[in-house]
Amino acid sequence: MPQVHLHGKAFYWFISDVTRADFDHLLRQIQSSNSLVLSHFLTRMRQYLSESKLVLHFTSFFFTSAYSFDAMQRVEPALYAELAAHSSLLVMKGDLNYRKLLGDLAA
């Protein structure tokens, strides 16, 4: 079964980071809206979550550590093994992840 795994942050690093509390707050805001479109969206989100088509992760401290991604296997081997075994595509956003992917190397 295809799955999408979203890795949020255990705590804030930058203002745009998403924690579990933020995700839950978003769902509550959508639920309290009067929008039919958002209501359908929320229904689908809850279905995907219950069917494990959408899996949320907010416990890893690696994404808020000073380590670059080449250190992941050594620093957080369980996260590395999970991503290596179950991922066919990784999408990362933001300047910090870009710098961590490159090891903040000078050009």
Short mmCIF file of N, CA, C and O in Angstrom, two decimals:
data_model
loop_
_atom_site.label_atom_id
_atom_site.label_comp_id
_atom_site.label_asym_id
_atom_site.label_seq_id
_atom_site.Cartn_x
_atom_site.Cartn_y
_atom_site.Cartn_z
N MET A 1 0.85 -1.18 0.00
CA MET A 1 0.00 0.00 0.00
C MET A 1 0.90 1.25 0.00
O MET A 1 1.78 1.38 0.83
N PRO A 2 0.69 2.14 -0.94
CA PRO A 2 1.48 3.38 -0.95
C PRO A 2 1.19 4.21 0.30
O PRO A 2 0.05 4.29 0.76
N GLN A 3 2.25 4.81 0.82
CA GLN A 3 2.13 5.65 2.01
C GLN A 3 2.91 6.94 1.80
O GLN A 3 3.91 6.96 1.09
N VAL A 4 2.43 7.97 2.47
CA VAL A 4 3.16 9.23 2.54
C VAL A 4 3.50 9.43 4.01
O VAL A 4 2.63 9.38 4.87
N HIS A 5 4.79 9.62 4.28
CA HIS A 5 5.25 9.88 5.64
C HIS A 5 5.67 11.34 5.73
O HIS A 5 6.53 11.79 4.97
N LEU A 6 5.04 12.05 6.65
CA LEU A 6 5.40 13.45 6.89
C LEU A 6 6.19 13.53 8.18
O LEU A 6 5.72 13.09 9.23
N HIS A 7 7.39 14.09 8.08
CA HIS A 7 8.24 14.26 9.26
C HIS A 7 8.21 15.73 9.66
O HIS A 7 8.81 16.58 9.00
N GLY A 8 7.52 16.00 10.75
CA GLY A 8 7.51 17.35 11.31
C GLY A 8 8.63 17.48 12.31
O GLY A 8 9.52 16.64 12.41
N LYS A 9 8.58 18.53 13.08
CA LYS A 9 9.63 18.80 14.06
C LYS A 9 9.16 18.46 15.47
O LYS A 9 7.99 18.63 15.80
N ALA A 10 10.07 17.99 16.28
CA ALA A 10 9.78 17.71 17.69
C ALA A 10 9.59 19.02 18.45
O ALA A 10 8.86 19.07 19.44
N PHE A 11 10.27 20.06 18.00
CA PHE A 11 10.12 21.40 18.56
C PHE A 11 10.48 22.40 17.48
O PHE A 11 11.03 22.04 16.44
N TYR A 12 10.17 23.65 17.71
CA TYR A 12 10.41 24.67 16.68
C TYR A 12 11.90 24.94 16.50
O TYR A 12 12.64 25.05 17.46
N TRP A 13 12.31 25.06 15.24
CA TRP A 13 13.66 25.45 14.89
C TRP A 13 13.58 26.77 14.13
O TRP A 13 14.31 27.69 14.40
N PHE A 14 12.69 26.82 13.17
CA PHE A 14 12.38 28.04 12.44
C PHE A 14 10.89 28.30 12.55
O PHE A 14 10.12 27.40 12.88
N ILE A 15 10.48 29.50 12.24
CA ILE A 15 9.08 29.88 12.39
C ILE A 15 8.16 29.06 11.50
O ILE A 15 7.01 28.84 11.83
N SER A 16 8.66 28.56 10.40
CA SER A 16 7.81 27.79 9.48
C SER A 16 7.72 26.31 9.83
O SER A 16 7.04 25.56 9.14
N ASP A 17 8.39 25.87 10.89
CA ASP A 17 8.37 24.46 11.26
C ASP A 17 6.99 24.05 11.78
O ASP A 17 6.25 24.86 12.33
N VAL A 18 6.68 22.78 11.59
CA VAL A 18 5.39 22.24 12.02
C VAL A 18 5.64 21.18 13.09
O VAL A 18 6.40 20.24 12.88
N THR A 19 4.96 21.35 14.23
CA THR A 19 5.00 20.37 15.30
C THR A 19 3.67 19.62 15.32
O THR A 19 2.73 19.98 14.60
N ARG A 20 3.57 18.61 16.15
CA ARG A 20 2.32 17.86 16.26
C ARG A 20 1.18 18.77 16.71
O ARG A 20 0.06 18.67 16.21
N ALA A 21 1.49 19.67 17.65
CA ALA A 21 0.46 20.60 18.13
C ALA A 21 -0.05 21.47 16.98
O ALA A 21 -1.26 21.76 16.90
N ASP A 22 0.83 21.90 16.08
CA ASP A 22 0.41 22.71 14.93
C ASP A 22 -0.50 21.91 14.01
O ASP A 22 -1.52 22.42 13.53
N PHE A 23 -0.13 20.67 13.74
CA PHE A 23 -0.93 19.83 12.86
C PHE A 23 -2.32 19.60 13.44
O PHE A 23 -3.33 19.74 12.75
N ASP A 24 -2.38 19.29 14.74
CA ASP A 24 -3.67 19.08 15.39
C ASP A 24 -4.50 20.36 15.40
O ASP A 24 -5.72 20.32 15.19
N HIS A 25 -3.86 21.49 15.62
CA HIS A 25 -4.55 22.78 15.59
C HIS A 25 -5.14 23.04 14.19
O HIS A 25 -6.27 23.51 14.07
N LEU A 26 -4.38 22.74 13.16
CA LEU A 26 -4.87 22.91 11.80
C LEU A 26 -6.13 22.08 11.55
O LEU A 26 -7.12 22.58 11.00
N LEU A 27 -6.12 20.83 12.00
CA LEU A 27 -7.30 19.98 11.81
C LEU A 27 -8.50 20.55 12.56
O LEU A 27 -9.62 20.53 12.05
N ARG A 28 -8.28 21.07 13.77
CA ARG A 28 -9.39 21.68 14.51
C ARG A 28 -9.92 22.92 13.81
O ARG A 28 -11.13 23.15 13.78
N GLN A 29 -9.04 23.71 13.24
CA GLN A 29 -9.47 24.92 12.51
C GLN A 29 -10.28 24.54 11.28
O GLN A 29 -11.30 25.17 10.97
N ILE A 30 -9.84 23.52 10.57
CA ILE A 30 -10.58 23.06 9.39
C ILE A 30 -11.95 22.54 9.81
O ILE A 30 -12.96 22.83 9.18
N GLN A 31 -11.98 21.79 10.91
CA GLN A 31 -13.24 21.24 11.40
C GLN A 31 -14.23 22.34 11.78
O GLN A 31 -15.43 22.20 11.57
N SER A 32 -13.73 23.45 12.29
CA SER A 32 -14.62 24.52 12.73
C SER A 32 -15.04 25.46 11.60
O SER A 32 -15.85 26.36 11.81
N SER A 33 -14.49 25.24 10.40
CA SER A 33 -14.85 26.12 9.28
C SER A 33 -16.22 25.72 8.73
O SER A 33 -16.72 24.63 8.98
N ASN A 34 -16.79 26.61 7.97
CA ASN A 34 -18.08 26.35 7.33
C ASN A 34 -17.92 26.00 5.85
O ASN A 34 -18.89 26.04 5.11
N SER A 35 -16.72 25.64 5.47
CA SER A 35 -16.44 25.36 4.07
C SER A 35 -16.70 23.89 3.73
O SER A 35 -16.15 22.99 4.37
N LEU A 36 -17.51 23.66 2.73
CA LEU A 36 -17.78 22.31 2.27
C LEU A 36 -16.51 21.66 1.72
O LEU A 36 -16.25 20.48 1.95
N VAL A 37 -15.72 22.44 1.00
CA VAL A 37 -14.46 21.93 0.43
C VAL A 37 -13.53 21.48 1.55
O VAL A 37 -12.95 20.39 1.50
N LEU A 38 -13.36 22.31 2.58
CA LEU A 38 -12.49 21.94 3.70
C LEU A 38 -13.05 20.75 4.47
O LEU A 38 -12.29 19.91 4.97
N SER A 39 -14.35 20.66 4.56
CA SER A 39 -14.97 19.52 5.24
C SER A 39 -14.63 18.22 4.52
O SER A 39 -14.29 17.22 5.15
N HIS A 40 -14.71 18.23 3.19
CA HIS A 40 -14.34 17.05 2.41
C HIS A 40 -12.85 16.74 2.55
O HIS A 40 -12.45 15.58 2.65
N PHE A 41 -12.04 17.78 2.56
CA PHE A 41 -10.60 17.61 2.74
C PHE A 41 -10.31 16.95 4.08
O PHE A 41 -9.51 16.02 4.18
N LEU A 42 -10.95 17.43 5.14
CA LEU A 42 -10.74 16.88 6.48
C LEU A 42 -11.18 15.41 6.54
O LEU A 42 -10.48 14.58 7.13
N THR A 43 -12.27 15.09 5.90
CA THR A 43 -12.74 13.70 5.85
C THR A 43 -11.68 12.81 5.20
O THR A 43 -11.37 11.73 5.70
N ARG A 44 -11.14 13.28 4.09
CA ARG A 44 -10.09 12.50 3.39
C ARG A 44 -8.83 12.38 4.25
O ARG A 44 -8.22 11.31 4.32
N MET A 45 -8.43 13.48 4.90
CA MET A 45 -7.24 13.44 5.75
C MET A 45 -7.41 12.41 6.87
O MET A 45 -6.51 11.61 7.13
N ARG A 46 -8.55 12.45 7.52
CA ARG A 46 -8.80 11.50 8.62
C ARG A 46 -8.83 10.06 8.11
O ARG A 46 -8.35 9.15 8.77
N GLN A 47 -9.38 9.86 6.92
CA GLN A 47 -9.40 8.53 6.33
C GLN A 47 -7.98 8.06 6.03
O GLN A 47 -7.62 6.93 6.35
N TYR A 48 -7.19 8.92 5.42
CA TYR A 48 -5.80 8.56 5.10
C TYR A 48 -5.01 8.25 6.37
O TYR A 48 -4.19 7.32 6.40
N LEU A 49 -5.24 9.03 7.43
CA LEU A 49 -4.55 8.78 8.69
C LEU A 49 -5.00 7.45 9.30
O LEU A 49 -4.16 6.65 9.75
N SER A 50 -6.28 7.18 9.29
CA SER A 50 -6.79 5.93 9.88
C SER A 50 -6.35 4.71 9.09
O SER A 50 -6.17 3.63 9.66
N GLU A 51 -6.19 4.86 7.78
CA GLU A 51 -5.76 3.74 6.92
C GLU A 51 -4.25 3.66 6.79
O GLU A 51 -3.73 2.83 6.05
N SER A 52 -3.53 4.53 7.48
CA SER A 52 -2.06 4.60 7.43
C SER A 52 -1.55 4.88 6.02
O SER A 52 -0.44 4.49 5.67
N LYS A 53 -2.36 5.55 5.23
CA LYS A 53 -1.87 6.05 3.94
C LYS A 53 -1.07 7.33 4.15
O LYS A 53 -0.20 7.66 3.36
N LEU A 54 -1.39 8.04 5.21
CA LEU A 54 -0.65 9.22 5.65
C LEU A 54 -0.17 8.92 7.06
O LEU A 54 -0.97 8.63 7.95
N VAL A 55 1.15 8.95 7.23
CA VAL A 55 1.76 8.61 8.52
C VAL A 55 2.56 9.82 8.99
O VAL A 55 3.36 10.38 8.24
N LEU A 56 2.31 10.23 10.22
CA LEU A 56 2.94 11.42 10.77
C LEU A 56 4.05 11.04 11.75
O LEU A 56 3.91 10.10 12.52
N HIS A 57 5.14 11.79 11.69
CA HIS A 57 6.28 11.58 12.59
C HIS A 57 6.69 12.94 13.16
O HIS A 57 6.98 13.86 12.41
N PHE A 58 6.75 13.03 14.47
CA PHE A 58 7.14 14.29 15.11
C PHE A 58 8.13 14.07 16.24
O PHE A 58 8.32 14.94 17.06
N THR A 59 8.78 12.92 16.31
CA THR A 59 9.62 12.62 17.46
C THR A 59 11.11 12.72 17.21
O THR A 59 11.89 12.77 18.15
N SER A 60 11.53 12.73 15.96
CA SER A 60 12.96 12.74 15.67
C SER A 60 13.58 14.11 15.96
O SER A 60 13.08 15.13 15.51
N PHE A 61 14.66 14.09 16.69
CA PHE A 61 15.39 15.32 16.96
C PHE A 61 16.47 15.58 15.91
O PHE A 61 17.12 16.61 15.93
N PHE A 62 16.64 14.64 14.98
CA PHE A 62 17.70 14.82 13.97
C PHE A 62 17.46 16.07 13.13
O PHE A 62 18.39 16.80 12.82
N PHE A 63 16.22 16.32 12.77
CA PHE A 63 15.91 17.43 11.88
C PHE A 63 16.14 18.79 12.53
O PHE A 63 16.18 19.81 11.84
N THR A 64 16.29 18.82 13.85
CA THR A 64 16.59 20.08 14.55
C THR A 64 17.98 20.01 15.18
O THR A 64 18.29 20.81 16.06
N SER A 65 18.79 19.10 14.72
CA SER A 65 20.16 18.99 15.24
C SER A 65 21.10 19.76 14.30
O SER A 65 20.72 20.19 13.21
N ALA A 66 22.32 19.88 14.72
CA ALA A 66 23.33 20.57 13.91
C ALA A 66 23.98 19.65 12.89
O ALA A 66 24.82 20.10 12.11
N TYR A 67 23.59 18.39 12.86
CA TYR A 67 24.23 17.42 11.97
C TYR A 67 23.73 17.55 10.54
O TYR A 67 22.55 17.77 10.29
N SER A 68 24.65 17.37 9.59
CA SER A 68 24.25 17.32 8.19
C SER A 68 23.72 15.91 7.90
O SER A 68 23.91 14.98 8.68
N PHE A 69 23.05 15.77 6.77
CA PHE A 69 22.37 14.51 6.47
C PHE A 69 23.34 13.35 6.27
O PHE A 69 22.95 12.20 6.45
N ASP A 70 24.58 13.61 5.93
CA ASP A 70 25.52 12.51 5.78
C ASP A 70 25.87 11.87 7.13
O ASP A 70 26.44 10.78 7.16
N ALA A 71 25.51 12.49 8.24
CA ALA A 71 25.76 11.93 9.57
C ALA A 71 24.56 11.16 10.11
O ALA A 71 24.64 10.57 11.19
N MET A 72 23.45 11.14 9.38
CA MET A 72 22.22 10.53 9.89
C MET A 72 22.42 9.06 10.26
O MET A 72 21.95 8.61 11.31
N GLN A 73 23.10 8.30 9.45
CA GLN A 73 23.27 6.87 9.71
C GLN A 73 23.99 6.64 11.04
O GLN A 73 23.65 5.72 11.78
N ARG A 74 24.92 7.50 11.37
CA ARG A 74 25.68 7.38 12.62
C ARG A 74 24.91 7.96 13.81
O ARG A 74 24.87 7.36 14.88
N VAL A 75 24.27 9.10 13.61
CA VAL A 75 23.64 9.84 14.71
C VAL A 75 22.26 9.29 15.06
O VAL A 75 21.90 9.17 16.23
N GLU A 76 21.48 8.97 14.05
CA GLU A 76 20.13 8.43 14.29
C GLU A 76 19.88 7.25 13.35
O GLU A 76 19.16 7.36 12.35
N PRO A 77 20.51 6.12 13.66
CA PRO A 77 20.44 4.96 12.75
C PRO A 77 19.03 4.45 12.48
O PRO A 77 18.76 3.97 11.38
N ALA A 78 18.12 4.56 13.45
CA ALA A 78 16.75 4.08 13.22
C ALA A 78 16.05 4.92 12.16
O ALA A 78 15.35 4.38 11.29
N LEU A 79 16.21 6.22 12.21
CA LEU A 79 15.63 7.10 11.20
C LEU A 79 16.24 6.82 9.83
O LEU A 79 15.52 6.71 8.83
N TYR A 80 17.55 6.67 9.79
CA TYR A 80 18.23 6.37 8.54
C TYR A 80 17.71 5.05 7.95
O TYR A 80 17.40 4.98 6.76
N ALA A 81 17.61 4.02 8.78
CA ALA A 81 17.14 2.71 8.30
C ALA A 81 15.71 2.79 7.79
O ALA A 81 15.38 2.20 6.76
N GLU A 82 14.87 3.54 8.50
CA GLU A 82 13.48 3.69 8.06
C GLU A 82 13.40 4.38 6.70
O GLU A 82 12.70 3.92 5.79
N LEU A 83 14.12 5.48 6.55
CA LEU A 83 14.09 6.21 5.28
C LEU A 83 14.70 5.39 4.15
O LEU A 83 14.18 5.38 3.03
N ALA A 84 15.78 4.69 4.44
CA ALA A 84 16.45 3.88 3.41
C ALA A 84 15.59 2.71 2.96
O ALA A 84 15.55 2.37 1.77
N ALA A 85 14.90 2.08 3.90
CA ALA A 85 14.13 0.88 3.58
C ALA A 85 12.78 1.17 2.94
O ALA A 85 12.28 0.36 2.17
N HIS A 86 12.18 2.31 3.27
CA HIS A 86 10.79 2.53 2.89
C HIS A 86 10.55 3.72 1.98
O HIS A 86 9.40 4.02 1.68
N SER A 87 11.58 4.39 1.55
CA SER A 87 11.38 5.61 0.76
C SER A 87 11.80 5.40 -0.68
O SER A 87 12.88 4.90 -0.95
N SER A 88 10.94 5.80 -1.59
CA SER A 88 11.33 5.82 -2.99
C SER A 88 11.53 7.26 -3.46
O SER A 88 12.10 7.49 -4.52
N LEU A 89 11.08 8.22 -2.65
CA LEU A 89 11.25 9.64 -2.96
C LEU A 89 11.26 10.41 -1.65
O LEU A 89 10.40 10.19 -0.79
N LEU A 90 12.24 11.28 -1.49
CA LEU A 90 12.30 12.18 -0.34
C LEU A 90 12.18 13.61 -0.84
O LEU A 90 12.90 14.00 -1.75
N VAL A 91 11.28 14.36 -0.26
CA VAL A 91 11.09 15.76 -0.61
C VAL A 91 11.36 16.57 0.64
O VAL A 91 10.74 16.32 1.68
N MET A 92 12.27 17.51 0.54
CA MET A 92 12.59 18.35 1.69
C MET A 92 12.39 19.79 1.30
O MET A 92 12.62 20.18 0.17
N LYS A 93 11.96 20.58 2.26
CA LYS A 93 11.74 21.99 1.99
C LYS A 93 12.63 22.81 2.91
O LYS A 93 13.02 22.36 3.97
N GLY A 94 12.94 23.99 2.47
CA GLY A 94 13.57 24.96 3.34
C GLY A 94 15.08 25.06 3.22
O GLY A 94 15.77 24.12 2.83
N ASP A 95 15.55 26.22 3.61
CA ASP A 95 16.97 26.53 3.53
C ASP A 95 17.80 25.64 4.46
O ASP A 95 18.88 25.20 4.11
N LEU A 96 17.29 25.37 5.65
CA LEU A 96 18.06 24.55 6.60
C LEU A 96 18.29 23.16 6.03
O LEU A 96 19.41 22.64 6.09
N ASN A 97 17.25 22.53 5.47
CA ASN A 97 17.43 21.20 4.89
C ASN A 97 18.38 21.23 3.70
O ASN A 97 19.18 20.33 3.52
N TYR A 98 18.31 22.28 2.90
CA TYR A 98 19.24 22.42 1.78
C TYR A 98 20.68 22.47 2.30
O TYR A 98 21.56 21.78 1.80
N ARG A 99 20.90 23.26 3.34
CA ARG A 99 22.24 23.37 3.91
C ARG A 99 22.68 22.06 4.55
O ARG A 99 23.85 21.68 4.45
N LYS A 100 21.76 21.36 5.20
CA LYS A 100 22.11 20.10 5.82
C LYS A 100 22.39 19.02 4.78
O LYS A 100 23.22 18.14 4.98
N LEU A 101 21.70 19.08 3.63
CA LEU A 101 21.97 18.13 2.56
C LEU A 101 23.37 18.34 1.98
O LEU A 101 24.05 17.38 1.62
N LEU A 102 23.78 19.59 1.86
CA LEU A 102 25.09 19.91 1.30
C LEU A 102 26.18 19.97 2.36
O LEU A 102 27.34 20.19 2.02
N GLY A 103 25.83 19.83 3.60
CA GLY A 103 26.81 19.98 4.66
C GLY A 103 27.26 21.42 4.81
O GLY A 103 28.34 21.68 5.33
N ASP A 104 26.44 22.36 4.33
CA ASP A 104 26.75 23.79 4.38
C ASP A 104 28.12 24.08 3.78
O ASP A 104 28.90 24.88 4.30
N LEU A 105 28.42 23.40 2.69
CA LEU A 105 29.71 23.53 2.03
C LEU A 105 29.81 24.83 1.25
O LEU A 105 28.82 25.28 0.64
N ALA A 106 30.98 25.40 1.22
CA ALA A 106 31.21 26.60 0.40
C ALA A 106 31.25 26.18 -1.06
O ALA A 106 31.75 25.11 -1.42
N ALA A 107 30.72 27.04 -1.92
CA ALA A 107 30.70 26.72 -3.36
C ALA A 107 32.06 26.80 -3.98
O ALA A 107 32.96 27.39 -3.55
#
